mmCIF file of C-alpha atoms (C1' of nucleotides) and ligand atoms in Angstrom:
data_model
loop_
_atom_site.group_PDB
_atom_site.id
_atom_site.type_symbol
_atom_site.label_atom_id
_atom_site.label_comp_id
_atom_site.label_asym_id
_atom_site.label_seq_id
_atom_site.Cartn_x
_atom_site.Cartn_y
_atom_site.Cartn_z
ATOM 1 C CA MET A 195 -44.560 -8.644 -7.583
ATOM 2 C CA ALA A 196 -43.021 -6.345 -10.217
ATOM 3 C CA LYS A 197 -40.928 -7.846 -12.970
ATOM 4 C CA SER A 198 -37.358 -8.079 -11.791
ATOM 5 C CA HIS A 199 -35.432 -6.169 -14.421
ATOM 6 C CA LYS A 200 -31.742 -6.335 -13.688
ATOM 7 C CA THR A 201 -31.425 -2.641 -14.387
ATOM 8 C CA LEU A 202 -31.988 0.291 -12.073
ATOM 9 C CA ARG A 203 -29.082 -0.741 -9.900
ATOM 10 C CA THR A 204 -26.714 2.005 -10.967
ATOM 11 C CA PRO A 205 -28.414 5.209 -12.054
ATOM 12 C CA GLY A 206 -25.272 6.398 -13.879
ATOM 13 C CA LEU A 207 -25.284 3.305 -16.024
ATOM 14 C CA GLU A 208 -28.997 3.662 -16.643
ATOM 15 C CA ARG A 209 -28.559 7.207 -17.796
ATOM 16 C CA ALA A 210 -25.755 6.220 -20.128
ATOM 17 C CA LEU A 211 -27.841 3.486 -21.716
ATOM 18 C CA ASP A 212 -30.741 5.880 -22.164
ATOM 19 C CA ARG A 213 -28.406 8.327 -23.823
ATOM 20 C CA LEU A 214 -27.197 5.561 -26.094
ATOM 21 C CA GLU A 215 -30.771 4.788 -27.075
ATOM 22 C CA HIS A 216 -31.514 8.398 -27.873
ATOM 23 C CA LEU A 217 -28.323 8.768 -29.893
ATOM 24 C CA CYS A 218 -29.241 5.726 -31.950
ATOM 25 C CA ARG A 219 -32.778 6.915 -32.621
ATOM 26 C CA ALA A 220 -31.539 10.348 -33.571
ATOM 27 C CA ARG A 221 -29.218 8.840 -36.148
ATOM 28 C CA GLY A 222 -31.466 6.064 -37.327
ATOM 29 C CA GLN A 223 -29.058 3.439 -36.050
ATOM 30 C CA ARG A 224 -30.115 0.199 -34.487
ATOM 31 C CA LEU A 225 -29.624 -0.399 -30.829
ATOM 32 C CA THR A 226 -28.932 -4.071 -30.315
ATOM 33 C CA ARG A 227 -28.548 -6.202 -27.235
ATOM 34 C CA GLN A 228 -24.825 -6.608 -27.848
ATOM 35 C CA ARG A 229 -24.148 -2.940 -28.257
ATOM 36 C CA ARG A 230 -25.956 -2.254 -25.010
ATOM 37 C CA ALA A 231 -24.057 -5.054 -23.305
ATOM 38 C CA VAL A 232 -20.683 -3.790 -24.506
ATOM 39 C CA LEU A 233 -21.242 -0.245 -23.311
ATOM 40 C CA SER A 234 -22.739 -1.488 -20.099
ATOM 41 C CA SER A 235 -19.784 -3.749 -19.448
ATOM 42 C CA LEU A 236 -17.263 -0.998 -20.131
ATOM 43 C CA LEU A 237 -19.127 1.337 -17.831
ATOM 44 C CA SER A 238 -19.345 -1.062 -14.957
ATOM 45 C CA ALA A 239 -15.707 -2.036 -15.368
ATOM 46 C CA GLY A 240 -14.886 1.567 -14.546
ATOM 47 C CA ARG A 241 -11.569 1.275 -16.321
ATOM 48 C CA ALA A 242 -10.107 0.626 -19.741
ATOM 49 C CA LEU A 243 -10.473 -2.927 -21.022
ATOM 50 C CA SER A 244 -8.868 -4.695 -23.924
ATOM 51 C CA ALA A 245 -11.305 -6.128 -26.448
ATOM 52 C CA TYR A 246 -10.568 -9.603 -25.145
ATOM 53 C CA GLU A 247 -11.014 -8.663 -21.511
ATOM 54 C CA LEU A 248 -14.341 -7.243 -22.536
ATOM 55 C CA LEU A 249 -15.145 -10.458 -24.345
ATOM 56 C CA GLU A 250 -14.463 -12.461 -21.187
ATOM 57 C CA ARG A 251 -16.866 -10.273 -19.268
ATOM 58 C CA LEU A 252 -19.571 -10.638 -21.883
ATOM 59 C CA ARG A 253 -19.301 -14.405 -22.321
ATOM 60 C CA PRO A 254 -20.982 -15.443 -19.061
ATOM 61 C CA GLU A 255 -24.091 -13.496 -20.073
ATOM 62 C CA ASP A 256 -23.896 -14.037 -23.793
ATOM 63 C CA ALA A 257 -22.021 -17.182 -24.705
ATOM 64 C CA LYS A 258 -21.962 -16.399 -28.392
ATOM 65 C CA SER A 259 -19.974 -13.220 -28.292
ATOM 66 C CA THR A 260 -16.906 -13.458 -30.472
ATOM 67 C CA PRO A 261 -13.912 -11.197 -31.079
ATOM 68 C CA ALA A 262 -15.477 -10.015 -34.308
ATOM 69 C CA SER A 263 -18.772 -9.153 -32.675
ATOM 70 C CA VAL A 264 -17.074 -7.286 -29.852
ATOM 71 C CA TYR A 265 -14.956 -5.260 -32.247
ATOM 72 C CA ARG A 266 -18.011 -4.470 -34.315
ATOM 73 C CA SER A 267 -19.882 -3.159 -31.318
ATOM 74 C CA LEU A 268 -16.867 -1.177 -30.204
ATOM 75 C CA ASP A 269 -16.522 0.396 -33.635
ATOM 76 C CA PHE A 270 -20.167 1.344 -33.545
ATOM 77 C CA LEU A 271 -19.943 2.871 -30.078
ATOM 78 C CA MET A 272 -16.791 4.757 -30.994
ATOM 79 C CA ALA A 273 -18.451 6.221 -34.060
ATOM 80 C CA LEU A 274 -21.222 7.386 -31.758
ATOM 81 C CA GLY A 275 -18.630 8.923 -29.458
ATOM 82 C CA VAL A 276 -19.605 7.044 -26.322
ATOM 83 C CA VAL A 277 -16.516 4.856 -26.278
ATOM 84 C CA HIS A 278 -12.891 5.771 -26.910
ATOM 85 C CA ARG A 279 -9.933 3.663 -27.890
ATOM 86 C CA LEU A 280 -6.652 4.158 -26.083
ATOM 87 C CA GLU A 281 -4.055 3.625 -28.766
ATOM 88 C CA SER A 282 -1.119 3.375 -26.447
ATOM 89 C CA THR A 283 -2.620 0.548 -24.416
ATOM 90 C CA ARG A 284 -4.755 -1.040 -27.121
ATOM 91 C CA SER A 285 -7.801 -0.786 -24.922
ATOM 92 C CA PHE A 286 -11.256 0.752 -24.809
ATOM 93 C CA ILE A 287 -12.993 2.953 -22.296
ATOM 94 C CA ALA A 288 -16.435 4.456 -21.901
ATOM 95 C CA CYS A 289 -16.584 8.180 -22.505
ATOM 96 C CA GLU A 290 -16.786 10.227 -19.349
ATOM 97 C CA HIS A 291 -18.725 13.105 -20.815
ATOM 98 C CA PRO A 292 -20.470 12.093 -23.999
ATOM 99 C CA GLU A 293 -22.902 14.990 -24.011
ATOM 100 C CA THR A 294 -20.873 17.026 -26.434
ATOM 101 C CA PRO A 295 -18.789 15.984 -29.404
ATOM 102 C CA HIS A 296 -15.278 16.530 -28.211
ATOM 103 C CA TRP A 297 -11.550 16.144 -28.683
ATOM 104 C CA VAL A 298 -10.131 14.784 -25.547
ATOM 105 C CA GLN A 299 -6.859 13.923 -23.934
ATOM 106 C CA PHE A 300 -6.176 10.921 -21.783
ATOM 107 C CA LEU A 301 -3.943 10.721 -18.755
ATOM 108 C CA ILE A 302 -2.953 7.191 -17.982
ATOM 109 C CA CYS A 303 -1.307 6.008 -14.806
ATOM 110 C CA ARG A 304 1.217 3.345 -15.661
ATOM 111 C CA ARG A 305 1.079 1.974 -12.156
ATOM 112 C CA CYS A 306 -2.616 1.619 -11.294
ATOM 113 C CA GLY A 307 -4.024 1.850 -14.806
ATOM 114 C CA GLN A 308 -6.326 4.737 -13.914
ATOM 115 C CA VAL A 309 -7.421 6.744 -16.935
ATOM 116 C CA VAL A 310 -8.619 10.331 -16.752
ATOM 117 C CA GLU A 311 -10.386 11.873 -19.717
ATOM 118 C CA ALA A 312 -9.667 15.571 -20.023
ATOM 119 C CA GLU A 313 -10.925 18.265 -22.337
ATOM 120 C CA ASP A 314 -8.236 20.897 -22.320
ATOM 121 C CA GLU A 315 -8.938 23.981 -24.401
ATOM 122 C CA ARG A 316 -5.320 24.934 -24.571
ATOM 123 C CA ILE A 317 -4.260 21.604 -26.021
ATOM 124 C CA ALA A 318 -7.185 21.524 -28.419
ATOM 125 C CA ALA A 319 -6.306 24.987 -29.696
ATOM 126 C CA ALA A 320 -2.594 24.248 -29.948
ATOM 127 C CA THR A 321 -3.079 21.063 -31.917
ATOM 128 C CA GLU A 322 -5.530 22.720 -34.275
ATOM 129 C CA ARG A 323 -3.027 25.487 -34.845
ATOM 130 C CA LEU A 324 -0.231 23.070 -35.533
ATOM 131 C CA GLY A 325 -2.364 21.256 -38.059
ATOM 132 C CA GLN A 326 -3.133 24.491 -39.837
ATOM 133 C CA ARG A 327 0.461 25.615 -39.769
ATOM 134 C CA LEU A 328 1.565 22.387 -41.457
ATOM 135 C CA GLY A 329 -1.336 22.272 -43.868
ATOM 136 C CA PHE A 330 -3.166 19.302 -42.399
ATOM 137 C CA ALA A 331 -6.941 19.093 -42.253
ATOM 138 C CA LEU A 332 -7.164 17.094 -39.046
ATOM 139 C CA ASP A 333 -9.923 14.648 -38.340
ATOM 140 C CA GLN A 334 -8.515 12.628 -35.469
ATOM 141 C CA ARG A 335 -6.306 13.621 -32.574
ATOM 142 C CA VAL A 336 -4.736 11.149 -30.257
ATOM 143 C CA VAL A 337 -3.346 12.717 -27.109
ATOM 144 C CA GLU A 338 -2.361 10.152 -24.520
ATOM 145 C CA LEU A 339 -0.182 11.194 -21.620
ATOM 146 C CA THR A 340 1.284 8.443 -19.535
ATOM 147 C CA GLY A 341 2.860 8.810 -16.126
ATOM 148 C CA VAL A 342 2.235 8.152 -12.480
ATOM 149 C CA CYS A 343 -0.834 9.540 -10.764
ATOM 150 C CA GLU A 344 -0.783 11.391 -7.499
ATOM 151 C CA GLY A 345 -2.105 8.491 -5.469
ATOM 152 C CA CYS A 346 0.476 6.083 -6.814
ATOM 153 C CA ARG A 347 3.336 8.509 -6.259
ATOM 154 C CA GLY A 348 2.272 8.959 -2.672
ATOM 155 C CA SER A 349 1.900 5.291 -1.909
ATOM 156 C CA ALA A 350 5.360 4.354 -3.197
ATOM 157 C CA ALA A 351 8.141 5.287 -0.780
ATOM 158 C CA ARG A 352 10.610 5.163 -3.612
ATOM 159 C CA HIS A 353 11.230 3.071 -6.689
ATOM 160 C CA MET B 119 41.249 -0.185 -55.747
ATOM 161 C CA ALA B 120 39.675 1.083 -52.547
ATOM 162 C CA LYS B 121 37.525 -1.262 -50.513
ATOM 163 C CA SER B 122 33.976 -1.045 -51.773
ATOM 164 C CA HIS B 123 32.004 -0.253 -48.654
ATOM 165 C CA LYS B 124 28.351 0.005 -49.494
ATOM 166 C CA THR B 125 28.096 3.172 -47.461
ATOM 167 C CA LEU B 126 28.760 6.745 -48.491
ATOM 168 C CA ARG B 127 25.840 6.717 -50.883
ATOM 169 C CA THR B 128 23.558 8.918 -48.832
ATOM 170 C CA PRO B 129 25.325 11.384 -46.600
ATOM 171 C CA GLY B 130 22.225 11.864 -44.459
ATOM 172 C CA LEU B 131 22.100 8.189 -43.695
ATOM 173 C CA GLU B 132 25.829 8.151 -42.993
ATOM 174 C CA ARG B 133 25.485 10.985 -40.543
ATOM 175 C CA ALA B 134 22.632 9.250 -38.785
ATOM 176 C CA LEU B 135 24.613 6.052 -38.402
ATOM 177 C CA ASP B 136 27.584 7.978 -37.066
ATOM 178 C CA ARG B 137 25.335 9.655 -34.568
ATOM 179 C CA LEU B 138 24.003 6.263 -33.556
ATOM 180 C CA GLU B 139 27.547 5.042 -32.968
ATOM 181 C CA HIS B 140 28.409 8.029 -30.819
ATOM 182 C CA LEU B 141 25.225 7.679 -28.823
ATOM 183 C CA CYS B 142 26.011 4.055 -28.125
ATOM 184 C CA ARG B 143 29.591 4.756 -27.049
ATOM 185 C CA ALA B 144 28.470 7.585 -24.827
ATOM 186 C CA ARG B 145 26.077 5.282 -23.028
ATOM 187 C CA GLY B 146 28.233 2.181 -23.063
ATOM 188 C CA GLN B 147 25.737 0.355 -25.237
ATOM 189 C CA ARG B 148 26.681 -2.072 -27.944
ATOM 190 C CA LEU B 149 26.174 -1.160 -31.545
ATOM 191 C CA THR B 150 25.357 -4.312 -33.453
ATOM 192 C CA ARG B 151 24.917 -5.058 -37.099
ATOM 193 C CA GLN B 152 21.172 -5.532 -36.676
ATOM 194 C CA ARG B 153 20.645 -2.284 -34.881
ATOM 195 C CA ARG B 154 22.505 -0.463 -37.600
ATOM 196 C CA ALA B 155 20.512 -2.295 -40.245
ATOM 197 C CA VAL B 156 17.183 -1.477 -38.623
ATOM 198 C CA LEU B 157 17.879 2.222 -38.345
ATOM 199 C CA SER B 158 19.356 2.275 -41.805
ATOM 200 C CA SER B 159 16.323 0.545 -43.252
ATOM 201 C CA LEU B 160 13.901 2.908 -41.544
ATOM 202 C CA LEU B 161 15.867 5.885 -42.763
ATOM 203 C CA SER B 162 16.017 4.785 -46.350
ATOM 204 C CA ALA B 163 12.342 3.845 -46.314
ATOM 205 C CA GLY B 164 11.652 7.509 -45.658
ATOM 206 C CA ARG B 165 8.316 6.654 -44.124
ATOM 207 C CA ALA B 166 6.796 4.790 -41.220
ATOM 208 C CA LEU B 167 7.026 1.013 -41.430
ATOM 209 C CA SER B 168 5.321 -1.679 -39.420
ATOM 210 C CA ALA B 169 7.681 -4.066 -37.676
ATOM 211 C CA TYR B 170 6.829 -6.726 -40.208
ATOM 212 C CA GLU B 171 7.349 -4.487 -43.208
ATOM 213 C CA LEU B 172 10.714 -3.689 -41.734
ATOM 214 C CA LEU B 173 11.400 -7.378 -41.315
ATOM 215 C CA GLU B 174 10.667 -7.969 -44.993
ATOM 216 C CA ARG B 175 13.156 -5.309 -45.929
ATOM 217 C CA LEU B 176 15.825 -6.755 -43.681
ATOM 218 C CA ARG B 177 15.410 -10.378 -44.756
ATOM 219 C CA PRO B 178 17.113 -10.110 -48.158
ATOM 220 C CA GLU B 179 20.258 -8.827 -46.485
ATOM 221 C CA ASP B 180 20.015 -10.773 -43.276
ATOM 222 C CA ALA B 181 18.019 -13.955 -43.656
ATOM 223 C CA LYS B 182 17.961 -14.659 -39.955
ATOM 224 C CA SER B 183 16.084 -11.638 -38.783
ATOM 225 C CA THR B 184 12.975 -12.589 -36.837
ATOM 226 C CA PRO B 185 10.071 -10.628 -35.396
ATOM 227 C CA ALA B 186 11.655 -10.861 -31.976
ATOM 228 C CA SER B 187 14.999 -9.550 -33.160
ATOM 229 C CA VAL B 188 13.385 -6.678 -35.025
ATOM 230 C CA TYR B 189 11.349 -5.665 -32.005
ATOM 231 C CA ARG B 190 14.422 -5.842 -29.815
ATOM 232 C CA SER B 191 16.341 -3.528 -32.093
ATOM 233 C CA LEU B 192 13.408 -1.167 -32.332
ATOM 234 C CA ASP B 193 13.083 -1.044 -28.558
ATOM 235 C CA PHE B 194 16.761 -0.252 -28.298
ATOM 236 C CA LEU B 195 16.633 2.501 -30.888
ATOM 237 C CA MET B 196 13.533 3.993 -29.301
ATOM 238 C CA ALA B 197 15.229 4.090 -25.911
ATOM 239 C CA LEU B 198 18.055 5.970 -27.590
ATOM 240 C CA GLY B 199 15.522 8.359 -29.091
ATOM 241 C CA VAL B 200 16.458 7.823 -32.711
ATOM 242 C CA VAL B 201 13.294 5.931 -33.586
ATOM 243 C CA HIS B 202 9.694 6.642 -32.618
ATOM 244 C CA ARG B 203 6.650 4.435 -32.530
ATOM 245 C CA LEU B 204 3.409 5.674 -34.005
ATOM 246 C CA GLU B 205 0.764 4.210 -31.739
ATOM 247 C CA SER B 206 -2.162 4.996 -33.946
ATOM 248 C CA THR B 207 -0.740 3.141 -36.931
ATOM 249 C CA ARG B 208 1.323 0.550 -35.083
ATOM 250 C CA SER B 209 4.402 1.550 -36.997
ATOM 251 C CA PHE B 210 7.897 2.910 -36.512
ATOM 252 C CA ILE B 211 9.732 5.853 -37.974
ATOM 253 C CA ALA B 212 13.237 7.260 -37.776
ATOM 254 C CA CYS B 213 13.508 10.455 -35.761
ATOM 255 C CA GLU B 214 13.808 13.551 -37.880
ATOM 256 C CA HIS B 215 15.833 15.569 -35.406
ATOM 257 C CA PRO B 216 17.512 13.344 -32.878
ATOM 258 C CA GLU B 217 20.014 15.937 -31.748
ATOM 259 C CA THR B 218 18.026 16.953 -28.705
ATOM 260 C CA PRO B 219 15.914 14.902 -26.369
ATOM 261 C CA HIS B 220 12.422 15.952 -27.233
ATOM 262 C CA TRP B 221 8.696 15.496 -26.925
ATOM 263 C CA VAL B 222 7.245 15.520 -30.333
ATOM 264 C CA GLN B 223 3.960 15.460 -32.125
ATOM 265 C CA PHE B 224 3.200 13.593 -35.303
ATOM 266 C CA LEU B 225 0.978 14.656 -38.140
ATOM 267 C CA ILE B 226 -0.111 11.760 -40.258
ATOM 268 C CA CYS B 227 -1.775 11.952 -43.639
ATOM 269 C CA ARG B 228 -4.369 9.250 -43.885
ATOM 270 C CA ARG B 229 -4.233 9.355 -47.657
ATOM 271 C CA CYS B 230 -0.551 9.267 -48.585
ATOM 272 C CA GLY B 231 0.839 8.048 -45.280
ATOM 273 C CA GLN B 232 3.214 10.977 -44.960
ATOM 274 C CA VAL B 233 4.337 11.606 -41.395
ATOM 275 C CA VAL B 234 5.651 14.935 -40.154
ATOM 276 C CA GLU B 235 7.443 15.129 -36.834
ATOM 277 C CA ALA B 236 6.831 18.435 -35.083
ATOM 278 C CA GLU B 237 8.154 19.956 -31.917
ATOM 279 C CA ASP B 238 5.552 22.460 -30.873
ATOM 280 C CA GLU B 239 6.332 24.444 -27.752
ATOM 281 C CA ARG B 240 2.742 25.356 -27.188
ATOM 282 C CA ILE B 241 1.573 21.759 -27.176
ATOM 283 C CA ALA B 242 4.484 20.652 -25.019
ATOM 284 C CA ALA B 243 3.685 23.344 -22.470
ATOM 285 C CA ALA B 244 -0.040 22.668 -22.509
ATOM 286 C CA THR B 245 0.352 18.945 -21.975
ATOM 287 C CA GLU B 246 2.830 19.471 -19.170
ATOM 288 C CA ARG B 247 0.396 21.852 -17.520
ATOM 289 C CA LEU B 248 -2.476 19.456 -17.839
ATOM 290 C CA GLY B 249 -0.415 16.730 -16.244
ATOM 291 C CA GLN B 250 0.438 18.982 -13.334
ATOM 292 C CA ARG B 251 -3.120 20.134 -12.922
ATOM 293 C CA LEU B 252 -4.322 16.543 -12.653
ATOM 294 C CA GLY B 253 -1.433 15.403 -10.497
ATOM 295 C CA PHE B 254 0.322 13.210 -13.056
ATOM 296 C CA ALA B 255 4.095 12.960 -13.300
ATOM 297 C CA LEU B 256 4.260 12.366 -17.030
ATOM 298 C CA ASP B 257 6.951 10.341 -18.670
ATOM 299 C CA GLN B 258 5.502 9.642 -22.085
ATOM 300 C CA ARG B 259 3.351 11.770 -24.339
ATOM 301 C CA VAL B 260 1.698 10.468 -27.428
ATOM 302 C CA VAL B 261 0.378 13.207 -29.678
ATOM 303 C CA GLU B 262 -0.678 11.919 -33.068
ATOM 304 C CA LEU B 263 -2.797 14.076 -35.299
ATOM 305 C CA THR B 264 -4.327 12.416 -38.311
ATOM 306 C CA GLY B 265 -5.869 14.134 -41.294
ATOM 307 C CA VAL B 266 -5.225 14.941 -44.904
ATOM 308 C CA CYS B 267 -2.103 16.799 -45.944
ATOM 309 C CA GLU B 268 -2.084 19.784 -48.232
ATOM 310 C CA GLY B 269 -0.838 17.890 -51.250
ATOM 311 C CA CYS B 270 -3.490 15.225 -50.942
ATOM 312 C CA ARG B 271 -6.278 17.753 -50.488
ATOM 313 C CA GLY B 272 -5.164 19.555 -53.613
ATOM 314 C CA SER B 273 -4.904 16.475 -55.756
ATOM 315 C CA ALA B 274 -8.372 15.177 -54.912
ATOM 316 C CA ALA B 275 -11.128 17.023 -56.733
ATOM 317 C CA ARG B 276 -13.602 15.776 -54.199
ATOM 318 C CA HIS B 277 -14.111 12.670 -52.127
ATOM 319 C "C1'" DG C 1339 -47.267 -9.511 -36.442
ATOM 320 C "C1'" DG C 1340 -44.711 -9.474 -41.107
ATOM 321 C "C1'" DG C 1341 -41.035 -7.550 -44.260
ATOM 322 C "C1'" DT C 1342 -36.509 -5.932 -44.995
ATOM 323 C "C1'" DA C 1343 -32.194 -4.139 -44.347
ATOM 324 C "C1'" DT C 1344 -28.876 -4.451 -40.852
ATOM 325 C "C1'" DT C 1345 -26.526 -6.991 -37.610
ATOM 326 C "C1'" DT C 1346 -24.797 -11.094 -35.715
ATOM 327 C "C1'" DG C 1347 -22.741 -16.030 -35.432
ATOM 328 C "C1'" DA C 1348 -19.430 -19.125 -36.791
ATOM 329 C "C1'" DT C 1349 -15.334 -20.045 -38.586
ATOM 330 C "C1'" DA C 1350 -11.077 -19.246 -40.096
ATOM 331 C "C1'" DC C 1351 -7.401 -16.372 -40.640
ATOM 332 C "C1'" DA C 1352 -4.009 -12.275 -40.518
ATOM 333 C "C1'" DA C 1353 -1.214 -9.081 -38.042
ATOM 334 C "C1'" DA C 1354 1.326 -7.587 -34.044
ATOM 335 C "C1'" DG C 1355 4.115 -8.646 -30.233
ATOM 336 C "C1'" DT C 1356 6.532 -11.698 -26.522
ATOM 337 C "C1'" DA C 1357 8.931 -15.716 -23.796
ATOM 338 C "C1'" DT C 1358 12.676 -18.836 -23.413
ATOM 339 C "C1'" DC C 1359 17.114 -20.593 -23.691
ATOM 340 C "C1'" DA C 1360 21.033 -22.191 -26.168
ATOM 341 C "C1'" DT C 1361 24.442 -19.851 -29.259
ATOM 342 C "C1'" DT C 1362 27.028 -15.896 -31.059
ATOM 343 C "C1'" DA C 1363 29.544 -11.715 -31.231
ATOM 344 C "C1'" DA C 1364 30.648 -6.610 -29.510
ATOM 345 C "C1'" DG C 1365 33.805 -4.342 -27.096
ATOM 346 C "C1'" DC C 1366 37.539 -4.356 -23.987
ATOM 347 C "C1'" DG C 1367 42.035 -5.365 -22.001
ATOM 348 C "C1'" DG C 1368 46.222 -7.514 -22.786
ATOM 349 C "C1'" DC D 1161 45.424 -9.474 -33.063
ATOM 350 C "C1'" DC D 1162 43.414 -12.770 -29.274
ATOM 351 C "C1'" DG D 1163 40.647 -14.400 -25.984
ATOM 352 C "C1'" DC D 1164 37.168 -13.062 -22.176
ATOM 353 C "C1'" DT D 1165 32.930 -11.578 -20.520
ATOM 354 C "C1'" DT D 1166 28.590 -9.985 -20.956
ATOM 355 C "C1'" DA D 1167 25.118 -8.473 -23.729
ATOM 356 C "C1'" DA D 1168 22.678 -9.546 -27.866
ATOM 357 C "C1'" DT D 1169 20.927 -12.707 -31.280
ATOM 358 C "C1'" DG D 1170 18.740 -17.072 -33.359
ATOM 359 C "C1'" DA D 1171 15.370 -20.354 -33.235
ATOM 360 C "C1'" DT D 1172 11.131 -21.731 -31.877
ATOM 361 C "C1'" DA D 1173 6.871 -21.500 -30.242
ATOM 362 C "C1'" DC D 1174 3.358 -18.885 -28.447
ATOM 363 C "C1'" DT D 1175 0.069 -14.947 -26.996
ATOM 364 C "C1'" DT D 1176 -2.566 -10.999 -28.053
ATOM 365 C "C1'" DT D 1177 -4.983 -8.162 -31.139
ATOM 366 C "C1'" DG D 1178 -7.796 -7.488 -35.066
ATOM 367 C "C1'" DT D 1179 -10.370 -8.962 -39.800
ATOM 368 C "C1'" DA D 1180 -12.780 -11.472 -43.753
ATOM 369 C "C1'" DT D 1181 -16.687 -14.045 -45.251
ATOM 370 C "C1'" DC D 1182 -21.247 -15.547 -45.694
ATOM 371 C "C1'" DA D 1183 -25.243 -17.789 -43.987
ATOM 372 C "C1'" DA D 1184 -28.673 -17.076 -40.142
ATOM 373 C "C1'" DA D 1185 -30.997 -14.044 -37.015
ATOM 374 C "C1'" DT D 1186 -33.243 -9.764 -35.397
ATOM 375 C "C1'" DA D 1187 -34.283 -4.573 -34.718
ATOM 376 C "C1'" DC D 1188 -37.216 -1.432 -36.439
ATOM 377 C "C1'" DC D 1189 -40.800 0.458 -39.358
ATOM 378 C "C1'" DC D 1190 -45.246 -0.226 -40.618
HETATM 379 ZN ZN1 ZN E 1940 -15.228 11.244 -24.286
HETATM 380 ZN ZN1 ZN E 1941 -1.962 5.452 -10.266
HETATM 381 ZN ZN1 ZN E 1942 12.245 12.610 -32.912
HETATM 382 ZN ZN1 ZN E 1943 -1.099 13.205 -48.018
#
DNA sequence: GGGTATTTGATACAAAGTATCATTAAGCGG
DNA sequence: CCGCTTAATGATACTTTGTATCAAATACCC
């Protein structure tokens, strides 16, 4: 029988890991087991995770993960642009469209925790403009909009 | 001789504390010594401070400040809208124009730490729009743009 | 498969933020 | 000005989040 790789279950995840590999090769960066595991875990979580939640999910598979190692992998993946950090919730999420380098905005539902990654031209342009107007050469833009998503508003009669 | 209040040194600070008092009365909230001290300290710092930096500045005057008490005062002042939290630097800063309720953007210089509070109509409108488009009823918007300010770019020959 | 620079493991620590409950004081009415 | 009531603080201990250091391991190139 064929060797039973644990992959190939979710094609989306497979594609993301392939993309990670190609990104690393292109930049001459090393792709390690941990880095793969961290991205993989974030992707299959399907939501934002704190570094320590992530750690808990990694431990069963890799007992020697530590906070430091998780943060290191996260930093690496963020530099590559395949993971983002949500400043307002101190958590991390896999990028939803890592094909292009991008400045994104996040919409966060405070009730169900859903996070939507948006790429709004208007906001991008307006922030760039503001930076120029005030003389700042911007290199990082955090836009995190918190509220209640449509689903959650519907499902709550009131209050 | 007249009683030697330690106030009246900086009219801007005085005005801010008066405003704080009025805000509290208007809302039936109590204005305590600590809350005054926290706002006062943030104002005279003239920059963003972490909660613990703030604590250090309060301790000489009020030896029984604790992390918990500082965070409580900060939460109170933020609810009133006279203090903002910078998510991307985990710090707090006095509002630069607390007259009106507002959604603001922050520009942060990563070299000198300067923070500028802006109120850009275009960004406000664009974020609101995005929220509507994606079905979110927004109640908090974090817009924090980091880069290098004009002064710092000028003063650095290169790198 | 071996060599080397990079990454990780292990440990310890620093920084940021919160829970709890007994005690204190702000603001109000008399 | 005094005492009452309720909200806020003090004290303590704890949780969560993030880093420093250096020896050991491993990804990648050949
Ligand atoms: Zn993205
Ligand atoms: Zn929701
Ligand atoms: Zn403000
Ligand atoms: Zn600067």
